[in-house]
XYZ file of C-alpha atoms in Angstrom:
460
model
C 0.134 0.079 0.455
C 2.861 2.172 0.872
C 4.808 0.756 -2.333
C 1.907 2.305 -4.489
C 1.172 5.536 -2.856
C 4.966 6.297 -3.018
C 4.386 5.650 -7.470
C 1.254 7.305 -7.250
C 2.746 10.376 -5.509
C 6.101 10.507 -8.171
C 3.817 10.281 -10.705
C 2.171 13.210 -10.422
C 5.254 14.771 -9.390
C 5.901 14.059 -12.948
C 3.519 14.954 -14.290
C 3.399 18.021 -12.264
C 6.492 19.651 -13.432
C 5.572 18.367 -16.683
C 2.928 21.161 -16.806
C 4.944 23.870 -15.251
C 7.674 23.064 -17.713
C 5.483 23.547 -20.482
C 3.745 26.839 -19.049
C 7.401 28.354 -17.960
C 8.152 27.208 -22.256
C 4.918 29.064 -23.236
C 5.364 32.580 -20.703
C 9.384 32.612 -22.323
C 8.095 31.964 -25.697
C 5.484 35.122 -25.597
C 7.538 37.550 -23.521
C 10.169 36.827 -25.675
C 8.430 37.830 -28.356
C 6.566 40.551 -26.613
C 10.194 42.228 -26.027
C 11.259 41.770 -29.378
C 8.257 43.565 -30.075
C 9.103 46.644 -27.908
C 13.152 46.191 -28.466
C 14.513 49.904 -28.422
C 17.153 48.860 -31.301
C 14.542 47.619 -33.578
C 12.605 51.067 -33.378
C 15.782 53.197 -33.726
C 15.858 51.186 -36.696
C 12.954 51.814 -37.920
C 13.494 55.876 -36.785
C 16.403 55.915 -39.185
C 14.613 54.533 -41.627
C 11.746 56.836 -42.009
C 14.669 59.868 -41.225
C 16.581 58.651 -44.591
C 13.388 57.712 -47.097
C 11.601 61.561 -46.135
C 15.986 62.824 -46.719
C 16.008 61.204 -50.122
C 11.701 61.001 -51.598
C 10.079 64.356 -49.627
C 9.755 66.942 -52.748
C 11.328 69.294 -50.399
C 14.257 67.127 -48.551
C 16.777 69.258 -49.701
C 15.552 72.198 -47.840
C 15.311 69.868 -44.287
C 18.542 68.526 -42.043
C 18.523 65.878 -39.581
C 18.074 68.025 -36.695
C 14.947 70.061 -38.403
C 13.420 66.345 -38.431
C 14.703 64.825 -35.203
C 13.242 68.091 -33.157
C 10.236 67.222 -34.795
C 9.471 63.793 -34.187
C 10.538 65.165 -30.556
C 7.504 67.279 -30.689
C 5.182 64.388 -31.954
C 6.825 61.686 -29.682
C 5.783 63.905 -26.208
C 2.528 65.496 -28.220
C 1.662 62.249 -28.545
C 1.805 61.412 -24.099
C -0.590 63.912 -23.105
C -2.348 67.450 -23.738
C 0.845 68.563 -20.993
C 3.928 66.907 -22.209
C 6.126 68.668 -25.059
C 9.477 69.124 -26.612
C 11.015 72.575 -25.563
C 13.626 73.832 -28.706
C 16.264 75.907 -26.692
C 14.441 78.904 -27.726
C 10.722 77.507 -25.646
C 13.189 76.665 -22.736
C 14.818 80.174 -22.452
C 11.363 81.610 -22.844
C 10.211 79.360 -19.803
C 12.615 80.587 -17.877
C 12.071 84.047 -18.130
C 7.997 83.829 -17.924
C 9.249 81.807 -13.925
C 11.548 84.053 -12.885
C 8.849 87.009 -14.210
C 10.296 89.095 -16.128
C 10.861 88.956 -20.376
C 10.949 91.092 -23.354
C 7.243 91.893 -25.523
C 4.431 93.617 -26.162
C 2.587 92.996 -22.844
C -0.682 91.202 -23.846
C -1.950 87.885 -22.741
C -2.965 85.697 -26.037
C -5.033 82.553 -26.992
C -6.308 80.467 -29.726
C -9.697 80.710 -29.708
C -12.691 79.401 -32.064
C -14.304 82.659 -33.125
C -17.822 80.394 -33.824
C -20.365 78.743 -36.116
C -19.951 80.169 -39.527
C -23.852 81.542 -40.097
C -23.359 81.711 -43.983
C -23.105 78.327 -44.104
C -25.155 76.792 -41.082
C -24.363 76.550 -37.910
C -22.665 73.068 -38.033
C -20.084 74.531 -40.047
C -16.782 75.863 -37.492
C -14.483 79.028 -39.003
C -11.391 79.132 -38.193
C -9.644 79.510 -34.453
C -7.700 83.174 -33.887
C -5.433 84.493 -31.815
C -7.337 86.914 -29.533
C -5.985 88.796 -26.667
C -6.861 87.397 -23.411
C -5.940 90.937 -21.498
C -3.254 93.112 -21.720
C -0.896 93.637 -18.548
C -0.962 97.138 -17.260
C 1.340 99.437 -18.256
C 2.665 96.855 -21.079
C 2.945 98.970 -24.627
C -0.048 96.725 -25.357
C -2.234 98.085 -22.412
C -0.791 101.821 -22.865
C -1.730 100.883 -27.215
C -5.541 100.772 -26.129
C -5.889 96.975 -27.068
C -8.833 95.374 -25.148
C -9.397 91.608 -24.251
C -11.931 89.905 -27.471
C -9.577 92.349 -29.750
C -8.327 89.854 -32.905
C -4.910 89.718 -34.052
C -5.320 89.207 -37.388
C -1.623 89.961 -39.041
C 1.834 90.140 -37.190
C 4.740 92.281 -39.233
C 2.222 92.511 -42.365
C 2.178 88.536 -42.344
C -1.456 86.153 -40.909
C -1.683 85.308 -38.298
C -3.580 82.382 -39.235
C 0.090 81.209 -40.836
C 1.597 81.235 -37.611
C 1.388 78.047 -35.419
C 0.146 79.418 -31.302
C 4.358 78.698 -30.526
C 4.880 80.931 -33.285
C 3.075 83.406 -32.915
C 3.565 84.242 -29.157
C 7.458 83.794 -30.330
C 6.720 86.663 -33.219
C 5.220 89.153 -30.517
C 7.875 88.960 -27.694
C 11.442 89.616 -28.845
C 14.634 92.224 -27.465
C 13.310 95.415 -25.475
C 13.378 98.402 -28.143
C 12.357 96.420 -31.086
C 8.742 96.992 -32.988
C 6.027 94.955 -34.261
C 3.077 96.333 -35.749
C -0.179 94.139 -35.299
C -3.649 94.120 -37.447
C -6.384 94.102 -34.641
C -10.211 93.465 -35.458
C -12.460 94.594 -31.951
C -15.225 92.356 -32.543
C -17.477 94.736 -30.684
C -17.071 97.234 -33.416
C -15.959 95.362 -36.559
C -13.406 98.213 -37.016
C -9.853 96.861 -38.174
C -6.430 98.905 -36.733
C -3.102 98.694 -36.943
C -0.772 99.325 -33.268
C 3.106 100.046 -33.693
C 3.985 98.633 -30.304
C 7.540 98.808 -29.177
C 8.485 96.042 -26.859
C 9.744 96.445 -23.581
C 10.538 94.159 -20.107
C 7.590 92.544 -19.129
C 6.960 92.472 -14.946
C 4.985 89.604 -14.108
C 3.316 90.575 -11.047
C 1.430 87.616 -9.864
C 0.125 89.067 -6.685
C -2.155 91.839 -7.258
C -4.757 93.779 -5.203
C -7.808 94.182 -5.716
C -7.246 97.171 -8.021
C -4.619 95.556 -9.645
C -1.598 96.871 -8.092
C -0.082 95.817 -5.071
C -1.804 98.911 -2.392
C -3.738 95.895 -0.493
C -6.123 97.952 1.108
C -8.187 96.291 3.114
C -11.952 96.909 2.565
C -14.984 97.573 4.907
C -15.126 95.688 8.019
C -11.399 94.506 7.867
C -11.757 92.321 5.263
C -8.808 91.834 2.604
C -8.828 90.798 -1.171
C -5.734 89.117 -2.548
C -5.493 87.796 -6.094
C -2.739 85.543 -7.357
C -2.441 85.157 -11.164
C -0.214 81.962 -11.524
C 2.362 80.351 -9.091
C 6.113 82.071 -10.392
C 8.695 82.006 -8.039
C 8.301 84.730 -5.985
C 4.805 83.786 -6.028
C 4.511 83.159 -2.006
C 7.142 86.139 -0.889
C 4.778 88.508 -2.427
C 1.675 86.780 -1.066
C 4.145 86.823 1.857
C 4.643 90.908 2.168
C 1.221 91.137 1.089
C -0.349 89.261 4.353
C 1.985 91.496 6.418
C 0.967 94.949 5.050
C -2.889 93.827 5.763
C -2.329 91.735 9.408
C -0.610 94.625 10.817
C -3.598 96.985 9.356
C -5.860 94.903 11.017
C -7.200 92.144 8.970
C -9.677 90.298 10.210
C -11.178 87.704 7.086
C -9.044 87.741 3.789
C -10.883 87.092 0.285
C -8.006 84.654 -1.616
C -8.683 85.334 -5.490
C -7.428 81.512 -7.816
C -9.890 82.495 -10.956
C -8.284 82.401 -14.343
C -4.850 80.954 -12.472
C -3.858 78.493 -14.416
C -1.277 77.400 -12.081
C 2.973 76.941 -12.484
C 5.061 75.645 -9.982
C 4.040 72.887 -7.394
C 6.554 74.508 -4.831
C 4.886 77.730 -4.665
C 1.809 76.299 -5.023
C 2.385 74.101 -1.388
C 4.528 77.560 0.398
C 1.545 79.376 -0.252
C -0.772 76.975 1.357
C 1.486 76.649 4.435
C 0.791 79.876 5.546
C -2.245 78.781 6.389
C -1.203 75.172 8.546
C 0.468 74.269 11.260
C 4.151 72.730 10.659
C 3.933 70.021 9.447
C 0.801 68.920 8.544
C 0.297 67.165 4.817
C 0.084 69.855 2.017
C -0.272 67.746 -0.922
C 1.081 64.685 -2.099
C 2.204 63.538 -5.484
C 2.483 59.683 -7.166
C 4.274 58.853 -10.124
C 7.174 56.383 -11.283
C 10.540 56.095 -10.651
C 12.978 55.680 -7.654
C 10.828 58.227 -5.487
C 6.897 56.864 -6.893
C 5.678 59.154 -3.781
C 6.896 62.555 -2.358
C 4.798 64.517 -0.070
C 4.958 68.231 0.840
C 4.182 69.456 4.186
C 3.868 72.811 5.685
C 7.413 74.260 6.963
C 6.512 78.214 7.444
C 8.374 79.940 9.717
C 6.399 82.667 10.371
C 3.342 83.620 12.080
C 0.594 81.737 10.684
C -2.706 83.386 9.454
C -5.641 81.848 11.245
C -8.878 84.214 10.707
C -12.236 83.453 8.098
C -11.217 82.732 4.284
C -12.966 82.992 1.299
C -10.797 81.190 -1.505
C -13.018 82.251 -4.595
C -12.688 79.845 -7.887
C -14.037 79.020 -11.761
C -13.280 76.411 -14.510
C -9.788 78.080 -15.815
C -8.478 77.610 -12.008
C -5.850 74.553 -12.805
C -3.725 73.136 -11.767
C -1.122 74.569 -8.393
C -4.541 76.639 -8.191
C -6.757 73.586 -7.834
C -3.602 72.449 -5.196
C -4.127 75.280 -2.876
C -7.986 75.223 -3.058
C -8.209 71.705 -2.893
C -6.115 71.740 0.325
C -7.392 74.657 2.561
C -11.332 72.877 1.832
C -9.602 69.391 2.945
C -8.224 70.851 5.859
C -11.354 72.861 7.081
C -12.152 73.861 9.988
C -8.364 74.191 10.594
C -7.961 76.476 7.773
C -11.089 78.429 8.327
C -11.683 78.743 4.438
C -14.499 78.115 2.466
C -14.517 77.538 -1.233
C -16.368 79.623 -3.717
C -16.897 79.894 -7.264
C -17.554 77.564 -9.992
C -16.153 73.816 -10.669
C -12.453 74.279 -11.456
C -10.660 73.132 -14.424
C -8.894 69.404 -13.284
C -5.852 69.575 -14.334
C -4.125 66.985 -11.629
C -0.596 66.070 -12.946
C 2.433 67.213 -12.165
C 4.947 68.306 -15.455
C 8.443 68.135 -14.229
C 10.956 70.512 -16.889
C 14.204 67.620 -17.881
C 16.680 69.440 -19.242
C 19.414 68.221 -21.927
C 22.549 68.687 -23.605
C 21.930 71.063 -26.381
C 19.828 73.910 -24.360
C 16.346 71.645 -24.735
C 14.252 70.237 -22.818
C 11.380 68.756 -21.808
C 8.587 69.442 -20.270
C 7.369 65.170 -18.936
C 4.422 64.616 -16.833
C 5.631 62.710 -13.995
C 3.045 62.222 -11.045
C -0.153 63.321 -10.256
C -0.931 65.080 -6.810
C -3.812 64.629 -4.200
C -4.964 66.489 -1.733
C -4.488 65.741 2.001
C -7.485 63.133 2.249
C -6.007 61.632 -1.076
C -8.769 63.089 -3.294
C -7.715 62.809 -7.165
C -8.223 65.844 -9.096
C -6.572 64.884 -12.134
C -10.185 65.275 -14.556
C -12.402 66.109 -11.177
C -11.406 69.178 -10.179
C -12.372 71.112 -7.313
C -16.399 70.867 -6.078
C -16.763 74.734 -4.390
C -17.872 74.415 -1.271
C -20.871 77.551 -2.900
C -21.684 77.506 -6.426
C -21.723 80.983 -8.060
C -21.958 80.799 -11.508
C -21.170 83.981 -13.936
C -21.971 83.959 -17.709
C -19.382 84.401 -20.000
C -20.424 87.708 -20.910
C -20.506 89.274 -17.192
C -16.733 88.044 -16.643
C -15.824 89.544 -20.331
C -17.587 93.170 -18.631
C -15.586 92.591 -15.583
C -12.455 92.806 -16.717
C -12.854 95.945 -18.457
C -14.354 97.192 -15.962
C -10.433 96.672 -13.843
C -8.445 97.611 -16.706
C -7.610 101.407 -17.014
C -8.340 103.409 -20.018
C -10.648 100.489 -21.075
C -14.113 102.570 -20.722
C -11.813 105.325 -23.778
C -11.675 103.042 -25.916
C -15.146 100.993 -25.684
C -18.516 103.004 -27.112
C -21.680 104.291 -25.567
C -23.436 101.065 -24.923
C -20.617 98.943 -24.202
C -19.315 101.330 -20.899
C -22.741 101.002 -20.149
C -22.507 97.498 -19.950
C -19.193 97.112 -18.107
C -20.600 100.413 -15.363
C -23.496 97.667 -14.277
C -21.715 94.681 -14.355
C -21.311 92.843 -10.693
C -18.925 90.351 -9.681
C -21.455 87.892 -8.019
C -18.939 85.657 -7.035
C -16.735 88.734 -4.666
C -20.130 90.107 -3.644
C -21.448 86.355 -2.393
C -17.621 85.945 -0.490
C -17.996 90.032 1.214
C -22.054 89.181 1.944
C -20.196 85.961 3.284
C -17.360 86.964 5.604
C -19.853 89.820 6.946
C -21.661 87.427 8.307
C -19.398 85.172 9.606
C -17.451 88.067 11.465
C -21.234 89.220 12.744
C -21.741 86.404 14.279
C -18.339 86.004 15.606
C -18.943 89.217 17.303
C -21.623 88.332 18.468
C -21.270 85.341 19.849
C -19.832 84.002 22.948
C -17.055 81.208 21.722
C -14.311 82.088 20.375
C -14.336 83.637 17.296
C -11.927 81.086 15.094
C -15.108 78.572 16.398
C -17.972 80.743 15.900
C -16.869 81.277 12.082
C -16.247 77.040 11.554
C -19.947 76.975 12.575
C -20.995 78.702 10.076
C -18.902 77.470 7.383
C -20.761 75.304 4.531
C -19.704 71.474 3.218
């Protein structure tokens, strides 16, 4: 009986070994096939073959260089990954460094490619081309002083149709050495008037922290309510915000509005340094998760100054993205510690981290390397931040508000436009003011400490 059991046992063992060997061989075969399909050397050869074919067969191949083709291939490769990764040639990388440092040469107008809507002459389903459109001129810049306004359409740059440039090339044409001149042909959609401007480029300084009048004076409003607007997150944003907060607290600020509307983001580190001004040391601000030797990293509050502890409203809208969402998400997550209420509209939903990876020839990759998460590990990417209190604004009202806050704009608008601008209300800012006034009033009447009273009025 024991002998039979032993024979049966060895039989099963041999069979099992045979199955394992067969499975192992199959796995090896399939993995070898997969590795051959993704063999980098075979694909390098394919790339080289394509380069040579283009050089030999393309109708204008004699005008191409290997450098042209490789740089084009790099741009296509990075653009195929996601909307935020890109290859930057040396000139574009240099422009990026100037932007984050807060200074560059140009005419001082922020532009975007905007669809001008359906062509009514061909039916509502036929869309016309996108046009280079002014988002806003920067205060005291050549474009601002010339009277260029938001929504103005740039038709030509130095006599060349703007449609001949892609967006990056158009921006490059607008920028340049201070003292040089560029001629813009501009159409104002509201009147249909086309006008030419000869603008002399100058040094453009980017102020990322502004007061309610788009300056750096930071006066307190009624009831001791302060206001600060962050236009983006550059290298000086945290330091400039610190100066503004010190000034307002020194004058008796009791509550704060932080306006992040239309803020496209910027430096991740600066977003963390903004948040930590309202948090105790050691508190988690944001975490990132990606690949590489350190797949997870954390930013924790390490602010050495006096923490700001007072009722606060953070204003956001659909154009608040990236670093703006880090700030809004962190302050919302850590209620009531931060005493912050998020007011406005759903944010953009860009929750990925782009790392700048310099290359040997002076170019660089902007590569998505991680995604970031709020302190409670909420996903921001493709979701955005939902305000505690939703207050919507129409596109027309947003546009008229931009005119209202632009000195000199009223002089170039017609009578009807001036009337619309004069009557428009910033409903989101009004709601923020009313909310903070109510919190402060309740805190005055409550026997509880003001922080506790304010926290009870917050909407979650």
